[in-house]
Amino acid sequence: MERRSDPQCSTMHHRVPESQLIVYNPAKKVSQLQMKHPRTGAIEPDRLTVVVSIDGACRGNGTPSARAAWGVYFGAQSPHDASGVLALTLPQTSTRAEIEALSQVLRIIRENLSSDHSMQEYRIRTDSDFLVRAMSEWIEGWIAKDRRNSQGRQVTHYSALKEIHERLADMTYGDDGGMDFKFWYVPRENNQEADALANQALNG
């Protein structure tokens, strides 16, 4: 299962300066990667791609009064940007908020973008190394071991992660699939827009 992405390892994208790597497409209302044309060397949008950033935020993490929220960022002017607080029935932690952000972005893609078959390659940016590795490396092993990790311990948030894994598989391989999802780890300082949306939700 290959669900991890890094444009610096892509032959199409690695020669684009970082400041120009992501561009907002106002016609599609999403952000997209840019690439260097193989013949002309010109930098141009990679029309197959959609770049979306997700994040979770939690105030009072680890305390009884903790409150958590999620943010999804498609671009500065995108109507698909979204945020919200976690239901009180869910664990109020930053990790659970990041998982909720991923669940919400899949809902937004399915409801609003999946019918546009000109965009098939979804790159999900997150500063959660746990989430990237969970969805690209660990989840199938956890399922095979009946929700236990390599140390034999119960995986926290297993049910939510397994449900997302199944949705990703359906959106990739199902009858209405055809989408390609990869996770792109970025440092926290490069994920400020999604973080701001999550904190905006906490501010009410």
XYZ file of N, CA and C in Angstrom:
612
model
N 0.849 -1.189 0.000
C 0.000 0.000 0.000
C 0.886 1.240 0.000
N 0.797 2.022 -1.048
C 1.637 3.214 -1.162
C 0.750 4.448 -1.112
N 0.674 5.027 0.077
C -0.158 6.221 0.237
C 0.643 7.425 0.712
N 1.947 7.352 0.614
C 2.768 8.475 1.076
C 3.310 9.230 -0.126
N 3.363 10.561 -0.010
C 3.803 11.387 -1.126
C 4.741 12.475 -0.625
N 5.710 12.809 -1.454
C 6.581 13.953 -1.214
C 6.958 14.508 -2.577
N 6.485 15.715 -2.924
C 6.810 16.268 -4.242
C 8.303 16.350 -4.527
N 9.120 16.410 -3.477
C 10.565 16.463 -3.698
C 11.104 15.149 -4.258
N 10.311 14.086 -4.165
C 10.714 12.796 -4.722
C 10.008 12.503 -6.044
N 9.281 13.491 -6.555
C 8.536 13.321 -7.797
C 9.304 13.913 -8.965
N 9.455 13.155 -10.040
C 10.175 13.657 -11.215
C 9.461 14.850 -11.842
N 8.150 14.930 -11.670
C 7.391 16.014 -12.282
C 7.424 17.299 -11.468
N 7.612 17.181 -10.142
C 7.412 18.339 -9.280
C 8.663 18.818 -8.545
N 9.698 17.985 -8.472
C 10.795 18.324 -7.557
C 11.627 19.511 -8.016
N 11.551 19.861 -9.286
C 12.345 20.997 -9.768
C 11.611 22.329 -9.676
N 10.405 22.307 -9.168
C 9.651 23.550 -8.984
C 10.061 24.188 -7.656
N 10.410 25.459 -7.627
C 10.760 26.110 -6.358
C 9.624 25.976 -5.340
N 9.988 25.803 -4.076
C 8.978 25.567 -3.048
C 7.922 26.666 -3.013
N 8.345 27.903 -3.249
C 7.409 29.027 -3.200
C 6.373 28.982 -4.324
N 6.644 28.183 -5.362
C 5.723 28.090 -6.493
C 5.074 26.709 -6.613
N 5.328 25.855 -5.637
C 4.912 24.455 -5.775
C 3.396 24.278 -5.739
N 2.718 25.117 -4.953
C 1.261 25.016 -4.830
C 0.633 26.310 -5.329
N -0.378 26.178 -6.164
C -1.056 27.351 -6.724
C -2.565 27.138 -6.620
N -3.294 28.231 -6.379
C -4.753 28.143 -6.289
C -5.358 28.290 -7.675
N -6.280 27.385 -7.987
C -6.984 27.415 -9.271
C -8.390 27.957 -9.025
N -8.663 29.212 -9.362
C -9.979 29.793 -9.064
C -11.113 29.151 -9.847
N -10.816 28.583 -10.998
C -11.870 27.932 -11.785
C -12.345 26.655 -11.092
N -11.395 25.893 -10.546
C -11.735 24.646 -9.858
C -12.001 24.852 -8.364
N -11.573 26.010 -7.844
C -11.758 26.355 -6.426
C -10.980 25.434 -5.494
N -9.820 24.981 -5.967
C -8.927 24.150 -5.155
C -7.482 24.562 -5.435
N -6.585 24.136 -4.562
C -5.152 24.305 -4.812
C -4.632 23.087 -5.562
N -3.602 23.322 -6.391
C -3.015 22.245 -7.171
C -1.492 22.363 -7.141
N -0.819 21.242 -7.389
C 0.623 21.253 -7.547
C 0.996 21.897 -8.880
N 2.206 22.425 -8.931
C 2.756 22.870 -10.202
C 3.899 21.933 -10.594
N 4.132 21.848 -11.890
C 5.180 20.972 -12.406
C 5.963 21.703 -13.481
N 7.128 21.164 -13.806
C 7.902 21.684 -14.938
C 7.594 20.850 -16.161
N 7.215 21.542 -17.233
C 6.904 20.838 -18.468
C 8.145 20.107 -18.950
N 8.020 18.822 -19.299
C 9.217 18.034 -19.645
C 9.964 18.534 -20.879
N 9.279 19.209 -21.782
C 9.947 19.692 -23.000
C 10.362 21.157 -22.899
N 9.444 22.010 -22.459
C 9.729 23.450 -22.455
C 10.395 23.920 -21.174
N 10.235 23.162 -20.088
C 10.775 23.589 -18.799
C 9.934 24.647 -18.114
N 8.831 25.027 -18.729
C 7.948 26.033 -18.133
C 7.215 25.445 -16.918
N 7.013 26.263 -15.897
C 6.252 25.853 -14.725
C 4.762 26.058 -15.015
N 3.990 25.010 -14.822
C 2.558 25.068 -15.111
C 1.802 24.182 -14.133
N 0.511 24.452 -13.929
C -0.264 23.630 -12.987
C -0.368 22.184 -13.445
N -0.317 21.287 -12.482
C -0.586 19.876 -12.722
C -2.088 19.692 -12.524
N -2.830 19.693 -13.614
C -4.291 19.764 -13.562
C -4.937 18.531 -12.947
N -4.205 17.424 -12.853
C -4.775 16.215 -12.254
C -4.831 16.279 -10.731
N -4.074 17.193 -10.132
C -3.877 17.180 -8.687
C -4.840 18.096 -7.942
N -5.070 17.738 -6.693
C -5.726 18.596 -5.711
C -4.888 18.518 -4.441
N -4.516 19.674 -3.919
C -3.752 19.724 -2.675
C -4.653 20.298 -1.580
N -4.820 19.553 -0.502
C -5.642 20.020 0.614
C -4.876 19.807 1.914
N -4.943 20.787 2.793
C -4.242 20.718 4.080
C -5.254 20.487 5.192
N -4.885 19.641 6.148
C -5.763 19.349 7.278
C -4.998 19.513 8.584
N -5.729 19.826 9.649
C -5.084 19.933 10.956
C -6.139 19.826 12.047
N -5.656 19.522 13.224
C -6.493 19.512 14.409
C -5.869 20.396 15.470
N -6.696 20.910 16.352
C -6.221 21.750 17.449
C -6.950 21.334 18.716
N -6.270 21.460 19.843
C -6.889 21.118 21.121
C -6.384 22.079 22.188
N -7.300 22.652 22.915
C -6.957 23.517 24.048
C -7.243 22.759 25.336
N -6.266 22.805 26.225
C -6.395 22.038 27.460
C -6.174 20.559 27.247
N -5.343 20.214 26.259
C -5.095 18.805 25.919
C -4.701 18.016 27.168
N -5.386 16.913 27.399
C -5.071 16.074 28.550
C -5.765 16.467 29.836
N -6.657 17.467 29.782
C -7.385 17.904 30.971
C -8.879 17.639 30.779
N -9.646 17.600 31.879
C -11.089 17.347 31.758
C -11.827 18.418 30.953
N -11.274 19.623 30.886
C -11.942 20.719 30.177
C -11.472 20.862 28.728
N -10.710 19.901 28.233
C -10.157 19.994 26.879
C -11.270 20.100 25.843
N -11.023 20.920 24.800
C -11.925 21.028 23.650
C -11.067 20.984 22.393
N -11.514 20.221 21.403
C -10.728 20.018 20.188
C -11.546 20.385 18.956
N -10.839 20.719 17.869
C -11.488 21.132 16.626
C -10.610 20.743 15.450
N -11.209 20.749 14.261
C -10.520 20.360 13.031
C -10.631 21.467 11.994
N -9.674 21.471 11.047
C -9.703 22.425 9.947
C -9.271 21.760 8.647
N -9.914 22.167 7.549
C -9.630 21.652 6.206
C -9.456 22.850 5.283
N -8.308 22.916 4.596
C -7.965 24.097 3.794
C -7.650 23.705 2.355
N -8.520 24.111 1.418
C -8.319 23.876 -0.006
C -7.679 25.073 -0.713
N -7.730 26.242 -0.101
C -7.176 27.442 -0.728
C -7.820 28.679 -0.143
N -7.162 29.826 -0.326
C -7.577 31.052 0.357
C -8.986 31.497 0.006
N -9.429 31.234 -1.209
C -10.770 31.652 -1.613
C -11.712 30.471 -1.806
N -11.334 29.302 -1.344
C -12.111 28.110 -1.674
C -13.379 27.986 -0.824
N -14.520 27.744 -1.471
C -15.746 27.485 -0.705
C -15.738 26.125 -0.025
N -14.737 25.300 -0.334
C -14.650 23.975 0.266
C -13.915 23.987 1.611
N -13.286 25.107 1.967
C -12.648 25.207 3.275
C -13.698 24.974 4.364
N -13.298 24.296 5.438
C -14.267 23.970 6.483
C -13.559 23.772 7.814
N -14.324 23.898 8.875
C -13.804 23.638 10.218
C -14.971 23.356 11.142
N -14.658 22.803 12.299
C -15.698 22.518 13.274
C -15.100 21.959 14.550
N -15.895 21.967 15.596
C -15.452 21.394 16.871
C -15.831 19.920 16.913
N -15.086 19.157 17.678
C -15.394 17.740 17.839
C -16.642 17.568 18.696
N -17.458 16.582 18.347
C -18.596 16.228 19.184
C -18.100 15.868 20.578
N -18.876 16.219 21.579
C -18.460 15.959 22.955
C -18.368 14.473 23.264
N -18.970 13.645 22.418
C -18.890 12.197 22.618
C -17.548 11.621 22.186
N -16.735 12.420 21.476
C -15.431 11.968 21.005
C -14.337 12.396 21.968
N -13.211 11.671 21.997
C -12.074 12.107 22.822
C -11.592 13.486 22.388
N -11.431 14.368 23.345
C -11.019 15.742 23.045
C -9.490 15.830 23.091
N -8.851 15.361 22.018
C -7.398 15.370 21.909
C -7.000 15.889 20.532
N -5.763 16.332 20.407
C -5.291 16.832 19.118
C -5.229 15.708 18.091
N -4.840 14.508 18.520
C -4.778 13.389 17.575
C -6.158 13.050 17.042
N -7.162 12.993 17.921
C -8.505 12.673 17.447
C -9.047 13.786 16.545
N -8.638 15.027 16.811
C -9.056 16.140 15.958
C -8.448 16.018 14.567
N -7.201 15.581 14.479
C -6.560 15.390 13.176
C -7.241 14.265 12.395
N -7.629 13.206 13.098
C -8.358 12.112 12.444
C -9.704 12.621 11.929
N -10.370 13.453 12.712
C -11.650 14.011 12.277
C -11.477 14.909 11.056
N -10.374 15.662 11.009
C -10.098 16.498 9.830
C -9.982 15.639 8.582
N -9.323 14.477 8.710
C -9.198 13.572 7.568
C -10.561 13.015 7.172
N -11.364 12.629 8.139
C -12.702 12.125 7.843
C -13.531 13.190 7.131
N -13.434 14.420 7.597
C -14.219 15.505 7.003
C -13.751 15.827 5.585
N -12.448 15.784 5.337
C -11.979 16.108 3.988
C -12.435 15.050 2.989
N -12.503 13.804 3.401
C -13.015 12.768 2.502
C -14.493 12.991 2.207
N -15.239 13.439 3.211
C -16.652 13.757 2.992
C -16.790 14.903 1.989
N -15.998 15.940 2.140
C -16.069 17.100 1.240
C -15.701 16.694 -0.183
N -14.659 15.892 -0.318
C -14.243 15.441 -1.655
C -15.350 14.623 -2.302
N -15.913 13.687 -1.561
C -16.959 12.838 -2.139
C -18.182 13.668 -2.526
N -18.588 14.609 -1.694
C -19.812 15.368 -1.941
C -19.635 16.442 -3.007
N -18.445 17.045 -3.090
C -18.289 18.245 -3.909
C -17.312 18.127 -5.076
N -16.376 17.182 -5.026
C -15.310 17.157 -6.027
C -15.222 15.853 -6.814
N -15.772 14.774 -6.306
C -15.541 13.469 -6.920
C -16.130 13.353 -8.320
N -17.117 14.173 -8.640
C -17.726 14.100 -9.978
C -16.868 14.763 -11.047
N -15.852 15.530 -10.645
C -14.945 16.172 -11.598
C -13.776 15.217 -11.857
N -13.887 14.434 -12.924
C -12.894 13.395 -13.187
C -11.599 13.946 -13.774
N -11.550 15.260 -14.013
C -10.283 15.857 -14.467
C -9.290 15.969 -13.316
N -9.786 15.845 -12.073
C -8.916 15.897 -10.891
C -8.992 14.535 -10.204
N -7.890 13.829 -10.187
C -7.886 12.460 -9.672
C -6.841 12.221 -8.596
N -5.838 13.075 -8.507
C -4.718 12.827 -7.602
C -4.807 13.779 -6.408
N -5.265 13.262 -5.300
C -5.471 14.063 -4.095
C -4.272 13.913 -3.165
N -3.685 15.048 -2.819
C -2.520 15.078 -1.937
C -2.928 15.769 -0.636
N -2.945 15.005 0.446
C -3.440 15.490 1.732
C -2.254 15.869 2.611
N -2.090 17.167 2.845
C -0.981 17.691 3.654
C -1.380 17.705 5.124
N -0.468 17.228 5.969
C -0.714 17.239 7.405
C 0.617 17.317 8.132
N 0.595 17.925 9.323
C 1.817 17.940 10.137
C 1.812 16.822 11.172
N 0.889 15.865 11.020
C 0.820 14.712 11.915
C 1.562 13.529 11.301
N 2.766 13.268 11.794
C 3.513 12.109 11.319
C 2.763 10.820 11.660
N 2.085 10.809 12.817
C 1.299 9.626 13.194
C 0.233 9.328 12.152
N -0.501 10.351 11.718
C -1.587 10.129 10.770
C -1.052 9.652 9.420
N 0.042 10.256 8.956
C 0.642 9.828 7.692
C 1.059 8.372 7.764
N 1.744 7.997 8.831
C 2.238 6.633 8.927
C 1.103 5.634 9.208
N 0.116 6.069 9.977
C -1.018 5.188 10.243
C -1.719 4.798 8.951
N -1.945 5.778 8.065
C -2.723 5.505 6.858
C -1.876 4.951 5.713
N -0.562 5.128 5.763
C 0.275 4.671 4.659
C 1.133 3.454 5.001
N 1.332 3.172 6.296
C 2.215 2.080 6.678
C 1.577 1.056 7.619
N 0.820 1.531 8.605
C 0.455 0.669 9.730
C -0.926 0.047 9.662
N -1.889 0.692 9.018
C -3.288 0.301 9.176
C -3.544 -1.146 8.760
N -2.957 -1.604 7.679
C -3.222 -2.980 7.233
C -2.674 -3.999 8.236
N -1.528 -3.702 8.834
C -0.993 -4.578 9.870
C -1.871 -4.602 11.104
N -2.410 -3.443 11.489
C -3.321 -3.386 12.639
C -4.575 -4.222 12.379
N -5.094 -4.143 11.151
C -6.287 -4.926 10.807
C -5.964 -6.425 10.877
N -4.811 -6.810 10.328
C -4.419 -8.223 10.331
C -4.229 -8.755 11.746
N -3.780 -7.869 12.652
C -3.539 -8.272 14.038
C -4.737 -7.979 14.938
N -5.912 -7.735 14.337
C -7.142 -7.499 15.099
C -6.967 -6.348 16.076
N -6.659 -5.175 15.496
C -6.545 -3.882 16.185
C -5.378 -3.780 17.164
N -4.365 -4.622 17.004
C -3.184 -4.528 17.862
C -1.974 -4.097 17.041
N -1.077 -3.342 17.703
C 0.128 -2.882 17.016
C 1.236 -3.928 17.126
N 2.417 -3.573 16.657
C 3.518 -4.545 16.621
C 3.974 -4.957 18.015
N 3.626 -4.169 19.056
C 3.951 -4.533 20.431
C 2.822 -5.323 21.102
N 1.744 -5.580 20.326
C 0.617 -6.326 20.876
C -0.363 -5.485 21.652
N -0.213 -4.160 21.619
C -1.112 -3.278 22.354
C -2.276 -2.831 21.483
N -3.400 -2.538 22.126
C -4.564 -2.025 21.426
C -4.236 -0.669 20.796
N -4.638 -0.481 19.536
C -4.384 0.781 18.828
C -5.442 1.804 19.218
N -4.991 2.944 19.694
C -5.910 4.026 20.018
C -6.568 4.558 18.745
N -7.852 4.824 18.811
C -8.643 5.363 17.679
C -8.719 4.370 16.514
N -8.561 3.075 16.807
C -8.542 2.079 15.736
C -9.809 2.105 14.891
N -10.960 2.155 15.504
C -12.221 2.072 14.748
C -12.347 3.217 13.762
N -11.997 4.433 14.196
C -12.079 5.598 13.308
C -11.085 5.476 12.157
N -9.882 5.017 12.439
C -8.864 4.879 11.397
C -9.224 3.771 10.408
N -9.762 2.670 10.906
C -10.171 1.577 10.013
C -11.306 2.030 9.093
N -12.251 2.777 9.631
C -13.361 3.272 8.816
C -12.853 4.208 7.712
N -11.879 5.050 8.031
C -11.294 5.935 7.020
C -10.543 5.121 5.971
N -9.796 4.129 6.412
C -9.083 3.242 5.478
C -10.052 2.602 4.488
N -11.190 2.152 4.974
C -12.184 1.524 4.100
C -12.792 2.534 3.135
N -13.018 3.765 3.599
C -13.538 4.810 2.706
C -12.517 5.159 1.625
N -11.258 5.239 1.995
C -10.211 5.511 1.009
C -10.165 4.410 -0.048
N -10.276 3.159 0.399
C -10.257 2.037 -0.546
C -11.444 2.107 -1.489
N -12.607 2.464 -0.966
C -13.798 2.550 -1.801
C -13.679 3.689 -2.813
N -13.142 4.837 -2.377
C -13.003 5.987 -3.272
C -11.891 5.772 -4.297
N -11.023 4.812 -4.027
C -9.942 4.486 -4.962
C -10.339 3.357 -5.906
N -10.903 2.285 -5.348
C -11.140 1.066 -6.121
C -12.613 0.731 -6.338
N -13.518 1.447 -5.673
C -14.938 1.133 -5.769
C -15.532 1.510 -7.113
N -16.815 1.187 -7.280
C -17.505 1.436 -8.547
C -17.466 2.905 -8.946
N -17.534 3.792 -7.960
C -17.480 5.236 -8.240
C -16.127 5.822 -7.851
N -15.098 4.976 -7.845
C -13.773 5.405 -7.390
C -12.959 6.045 -8.498
N -11.694 5.637 -8.561
C -10.803 6.197 -9.564
C -9.925 7.311 -9.048
N -10.053 7.634 -7.755
C -9.225 8.684 -7.176
C -7.971 8.076 -6.548
N -6.921 8.865 -6.518
C -5.654 8.431 -5.935
C -5.351 9.349 -4.749
N -5.194 8.757 -3.566
C -4.945 9.527 -2.347
C -3.548 9.246 -1.824
N -2.824 10.318 -1.536
C -1.517 10.173 -0.895
C -1.377 11.231 0.188
N -0.617 10.860 1.231
C -0.430 11.727 2.390
C 0.943 12.369 2.336
N 0.952 13.659 2.600
C 2.160 14.478 2.463
C 2.449 15.116 3.816
N 3.518 14.657 4.468
C 3.900 15.229 5.761
C 4.622 16.553 5.564
N 4.205 17.569 6.318
C 4.846 18.879 6.272
C 5.118 19.339 7.705
N 6.129 20.166 7.923
C 6.353 20.712 9.266
C 5.169 21.572 9.707
N 4.993 21.687 11.007
C 3.869 22.445 11.555
C 3.823 23.874 11.020
N 5.007 24.485 10.861
C 5.027 25.885 10.406
C 4.567 26.034 8.963
N 4.510 24.939 8.229
C 4.029 24.979 6.843
C 2.557 24.588 6.717
N 1.888 24.487 7.855
C 0.486 24.065 7.845
C -0.390 25.072 8.603
N -0.025 26.329 8.524
C -0.668 27.343 9.352
C -2.107 27.622 8.952
N -2.440 27.471 7.661
C -3.797 27.802 7.226
C -4.823 26.837 7.815
N -4.526 25.539 7.757
C -5.446 24.561 8.333
C -5.509 24.706 9.847
N -4.376 24.990 10.469
C -4.336 25.198 11.914
C -5.186 26.402 12.301
N -5.108 27.480 11.505
C -5.907 28.672 11.796
C -7.398 28.369 11.716
N -7.804 27.547 10.758
C -9.217 27.190 10.644
C -9.678 26.393 11.860
N -8.848 25.462 12.332
C -9.208 24.678 13.512
C -9.342 25.582 14.735
N -8.408 26.513 14.887
C -8.474 27.417 16.035
C -9.627 28.397 15.929
N -9.980 28.757 14.710
C -11.147 29.607 14.494
C -12.409 28.924 15.001
N -12.502 27.623 14.762
C -13.656 26.870 15.268
C -13.704 26.875 16.792
N -12.532 26.779 17.426
C -12.494 26.813 18.891
C -12.859 28.188 19.433
N -12.574 29.218 18.662
C -12.910 30.581 19.090
C -14.407 30.858 19.003
N -15.112 29.975 18.290
C -16.551 30.137 18.156
C -16.926 31.180 17.142
